[in-house]
mmCIF file of C-alpha atoms in Angstrom:
data_model
loop_
_atom_site.group_PDB
_atom_site.id
_atom_site.type_symbol
_atom_site.label_atom_id
_atom_site.label_comp_id
_atom_site.label_asym_id
_atom_site.label_seq_id
_atom_site.Cartn_x
_atom_site.Cartn_y
_atom_site.Cartn_z
ATOM 1 C CA UNK A 1 -23.204 2.510 9.591
ATOM 2 C CA UNK A 2 -25.275 4.437 7.640
ATOM 3 C CA UNK A 3 -29.818 4.404 8.317
ATOM 4 C CA UNK A 4 -30.567 0.668 6.290
ATOM 5 C CA UNK A 5 -27.571 0.071 9.362
ATOM 6 C CA UNK A 6 -25.343 -1.310 7.125
ATOM 7 C CA UNK A 7 -21.694 -0.283 5.818
ATOM 8 C CA UNK A 8 -20.858 2.703 4.366
ATOM 9 C CA UNK A 9 -20.557 2.087 0.583
ATOM 10 C CA UNK A 10 -17.213 2.709 -0.806
ATOM 11 C CA UNK A 11 -16.774 5.271 -2.976
ATOM 12 C CA UNK A 12 -13.434 5.983 -3.297
ATOM 13 C CA UNK A 13 -12.392 2.822 -3.536
ATOM 14 C CA UNK A 14 -11.775 2.524 -6.903
ATOM 15 C CA UNK A 15 -11.013 6.747 -7.543
ATOM 16 C CA UNK A 16 -7.594 5.285 -4.567
ATOM 17 C CA UNK A 17 -6.797 1.744 -6.958
ATOM 18 C CA UNK A 18 -6.808 4.455 -10.393
ATOM 19 C CA UNK A 19 -4.722 6.970 -8.234
ATOM 20 C CA UNK A 20 -1.992 4.252 -6.800
ATOM 21 C CA UNK A 21 -2.782 2.305 -10.965
ATOM 22 C CA UNK A 22 -0.898 5.714 -12.363
ATOM 23 C CA UNK A 23 2.122 6.060 -10.489
ATOM 24 C CA UNK A 24 3.168 2.466 -9.901
ATOM 25 C CA UNK A 25 2.735 3.595 -14.479
ATOM 26 C CA UNK A 26 5.465 6.466 -13.515
ATOM 27 C CA UNK A 27 7.365 4.051 -11.150
ATOM 28 C CA UNK A 28 7.234 0.985 -13.839
ATOM 29 C CA UNK A 29 7.909 3.659 -16.981
ATOM 30 C CA UNK A 30 11.157 5.319 -15.332
ATOM 31 C CA UNK A 31 11.914 1.587 -14.169
ATOM 32 C CA UNK A 32 11.226 0.878 -18.475
ATOM 33 C CA UNK A 33 13.393 3.342 -19.741
ATOM 34 C CA UNK A 34 16.607 3.872 -16.928
ATOM 35 C CA UNK A 35 15.757 6.603 -15.101
ATOM 36 C CA UNK A 36 14.585 7.599 -12.238
ATOM 37 C CA UNK A 37 12.523 10.601 -12.254
ATOM 38 C CA UNK A 38 10.162 12.265 -14.124
ATOM 39 C CA UNK A 39 7.938 14.693 -15.255
ATOM 40 C CA UNK A 40 5.250 15.008 -12.987
ATOM 41 C CA UNK A 41 2.823 18.250 -13.996
ATOM 42 C CA UNK A 42 5.862 19.796 -14.740
ATOM 43 C CA UNK A 43 8.405 19.424 -12.643
ATOM 44 C CA UNK A 44 11.228 17.452 -12.397
ATOM 45 C CA UNK A 45 11.058 14.510 -8.855
ATOM 46 C CA UNK A 46 13.754 12.009 -8.968
ATOM 47 C CA UNK A 47 11.515 8.476 -7.623
ATOM 48 C CA UNK A 48 13.002 6.378 -4.691
ATOM 49 C CA UNK A 49 13.743 3.106 -4.940
ATOM 50 C CA UNK A 50 10.817 0.484 -4.544
ATOM 51 C CA UNK A 51 11.434 -2.760 -2.951
ATOM 52 C CA UNK A 52 9.841 -5.807 -4.929
ATOM 53 C CA UNK A 53 10.151 -9.217 -3.176
ATOM 54 C CA UNK A 54 11.111 -12.454 -4.211
ATOM 55 C CA UNK A 55 8.449 -14.038 -0.897
ATOM 56 C CA UNK A 56 5.631 -14.557 1.413
ATOM 57 C CA UNK A 57 8.402 -14.431 4.004
ATOM 58 C CA UNK A 58 10.437 -10.904 2.491
ATOM 59 C CA UNK A 59 7.281 -8.567 2.910
ATOM 60 C CA UNK A 60 6.676 -10.267 6.364
ATOM 61 C CA UNK A 61 10.462 -8.714 6.646
ATOM 62 C CA UNK A 62 9.660 -5.171 5.848
ATOM 63 C CA UNK A 63 6.067 -5.187 7.068
ATOM 64 C CA UNK A 64 7.803 -6.169 10.948
ATOM 65 C CA UNK A 65 10.020 -3.162 9.526
ATOM 66 C CA UNK A 66 8.350 -0.447 8.121
ATOM 67 C CA UNK A 67 5.714 -1.301 11.639
ATOM 68 C CA UNK A 68 9.320 -0.710 13.313
ATOM 69 C CA UNK A 69 10.682 2.735 11.940
ATOM 70 C CA UNK A 70 10.421 5.782 14.129
ATOM 71 C CA UNK A 71 8.531 8.224 12.290
ATOM 72 C CA UNK A 72 5.985 5.309 11.945
ATOM 73 C CA UNK A 73 6.174 4.432 15.573
ATOM 74 C CA UNK A 74 5.666 8.124 16.605
ATOM 75 C CA UNK A 75 2.345 8.609 14.092
ATOM 76 C CA UNK A 76 0.562 4.872 14.431
ATOM 77 C CA UNK A 77 2.116 4.149 18.136
ATOM 78 C CA UNK A 78 -0.211 1.867 19.368
ATOM 79 C CA UNK A 79 -0.389 -0.557 15.975
ATOM 80 C CA UNK A 80 -1.702 -4.454 17.002
ATOM 81 C CA UNK A 81 0.656 -7.003 14.776
ATOM 82 C CA UNK A 82 0.240 -7.891 12.019
ATOM 83 C CA UNK A 83 1.496 -10.991 9.780
ATOM 84 C CA UNK A 84 1.618 -11.773 6.608
ATOM 85 C CA UNK A 85 0.452 -14.712 4.089
ATOM 86 C CA UNK A 86 0.067 -16.411 1.006
ATOM 87 C CA UNK A 87 -3.051 -15.794 -1.258
ATOM 88 C CA UNK A 88 -4.125 -18.687 -3.987
ATOM 89 C CA UNK A 89 -5.758 -15.899 -6.354
ATOM 90 C CA UNK A 90 -3.623 -14.158 -7.975
ATOM 91 C CA UNK A 91 -5.860 -10.956 -9.323
ATOM 92 C CA UNK A 92 -6.081 -9.307 -5.830
ATOM 93 C CA UNK A 93 -4.052 -8.131 -1.705
ATOM 94 C CA UNK A 94 -5.752 -7.730 0.756
ATOM 95 C CA UNK A 95 -6.375 -6.970 4.725
ATOM 96 C CA UNK A 96 -8.897 -8.379 7.685
ATOM 97 C CA UNK A 97 -8.559 -7.920 11.037
ATOM 98 C CA UNK A 98 -8.573 -11.125 12.573
ATOM 99 C CA UNK A 99 -9.618 -11.015 16.428
ATOM 100 C CA UNK A 100 -7.352 -7.924 17.338
ATOM 101 C CA UNK A 101 -4.621 -9.413 14.876
ATOM 102 C CA UNK A 102 -3.979 -7.953 11.492
ATOM 103 C CA UNK A 103 -3.329 -10.247 7.961
ATOM 104 C CA UNK A 104 -2.126 -9.649 4.492
ATOM 105 C CA UNK A 105 -2.165 -11.939 2.656
ATOM 106 C CA UNK A 106 -0.536 -11.378 -1.461
ATOM 107 C CA UNK A 107 -0.854 -14.139 -4.453
ATOM 108 C CA UNK A 108 2.828 -15.198 -4.729
ATOM 109 C CA UNK A 109 2.464 -16.813 -7.960
ATOM 110 C CA UNK A 110 5.076 -16.028 -10.609
ATOM 111 C CA UNK A 111 1.923 -14.580 -12.533
ATOM 112 C CA UNK A 112 1.167 -12.283 -9.850
ATOM 113 C CA UNK A 113 4.746 -9.730 -9.022
ATOM 114 C CA UNK A 114 2.698 -6.932 -9.331
ATOM 115 C CA UNK A 115 2.116 -7.850 -6.120
ATOM 116 C CA UNK A 116 4.568 -7.680 -4.904
ATOM 117 C CA UNK A 117 5.851 -4.742 -4.577
ATOM 118 C CA UNK A 118 6.276 -1.969 -2.143
ATOM 119 C CA UNK A 119 3.361 0.500 -3.113
ATOM 120 C CA UNK A 120 1.003 -2.683 -3.345
ATOM 121 C CA UNK A 121 2.139 -3.776 0.662
ATOM 122 C CA UNK A 122 2.180 -0.204 1.905
ATOM 123 C CA UNK A 123 -1.413 0.008 0.938
ATOM 124 C CA UNK A 124 -2.285 -2.953 2.675
ATOM 125 C CA UNK A 125 0.558 -1.889 5.265
ATOM 126 C CA UNK A 126 -2.602 1.069 5.222
ATOM 127 C CA UNK A 127 -5.157 -0.722 6.502
ATOM 128 C CA UNK A 128 -4.078 -2.167 9.176
ATOM 129 C CA UNK A 129 -3.029 1.701 10.396
ATOM 130 C CA UNK A 130 -6.250 3.162 9.164
ATOM 131 C CA UNK A 131 -9.460 1.453 10.775
ATOM 132 C CA UNK A 132 -12.880 3.862 9.521
ATOM 133 C CA UNK A 133 -15.004 3.323 7.179
ATOM 134 C CA UNK A 134 -15.302 2.861 3.932
ATOM 135 C CA UNK A 135 -12.109 1.354 3.772
ATOM 136 C CA UNK A 136 -10.893 3.701 1.935
ATOM 137 C CA UNK A 137 -12.156 6.363 3.015
ATOM 138 C CA UNK A 138 -10.106 10.370 3.096
ATOM 139 C CA UNK A 139 -8.825 9.503 6.671
ATOM 140 C CA UNK A 140 -8.017 5.739 4.850
ATOM 141 C CA UNK A 141 -5.625 7.961 2.337
ATOM 142 C CA UNK A 142 -4.456 10.110 4.799
ATOM 143 C CA UNK A 143 -2.923 7.694 6.230
ATOM 144 C CA UNK A 144 -1.997 5.937 3.484
ATOM 145 C CA UNK A 145 -0.232 9.097 2.113
ATOM 146 C CA UNK A 146 1.627 9.894 5.520
ATOM 147 C CA UNK A 147 2.842 6.177 5.882
ATOM 148 C CA UNK A 148 4.132 5.814 1.618
ATOM 149 C CA UNK A 149 5.513 9.822 2.511
ATOM 150 C CA UNK A 150 7.627 8.562 6.068
ATOM 151 C CA UNK A 151 9.004 5.386 4.417
ATOM 152 C CA UNK A 152 9.041 5.992 0.465
ATOM 153 C CA UNK A 153 10.076 10.175 1.309
ATOM 154 C CA UNK A 154 8.454 13.394 0.306
ATOM 155 C CA UNK A 155 8.804 12.909 -3.767
ATOM 156 C CA UNK A 156 6.563 9.587 -3.539
ATOM 157 C CA UNK A 157 3.932 12.073 -1.647
ATOM 158 C CA UNK A 158 3.708 15.141 -4.049
ATOM 159 C CA UNK A 159 2.877 12.215 -6.227
#
């Protein structure tokens, strides 16, 4: 809370979204060219495969599997339940906490395939693992990067 009693300003939000869009673009361009590698600031990186999901139940299975990974359990031993639900609006995915249970809402419409991908779901899982305020602050970024490395590998952490 700040002096006026309101939540701190989420001043890094646009930077986090821009960085994630950059990484998703690298994945998309590599896929378009049929290559799993990209040049990143003079270094050739082989990108890990990125999961794509065809349904909300598939996202739920993925979330359950990520939270059950031994490396994730070791890093975050006390993780509250996390469920996935469909969201009508196709313009955003989001995370909310309902009485201690985390909920990820993802659009599952044909026009929202951007949300049915591993990088977006990891972003929402990171919100569940990091309750710090502001929501996209330095603690959140550290959580997202650690989670990405644990789940997808060090190449993604480098990006």
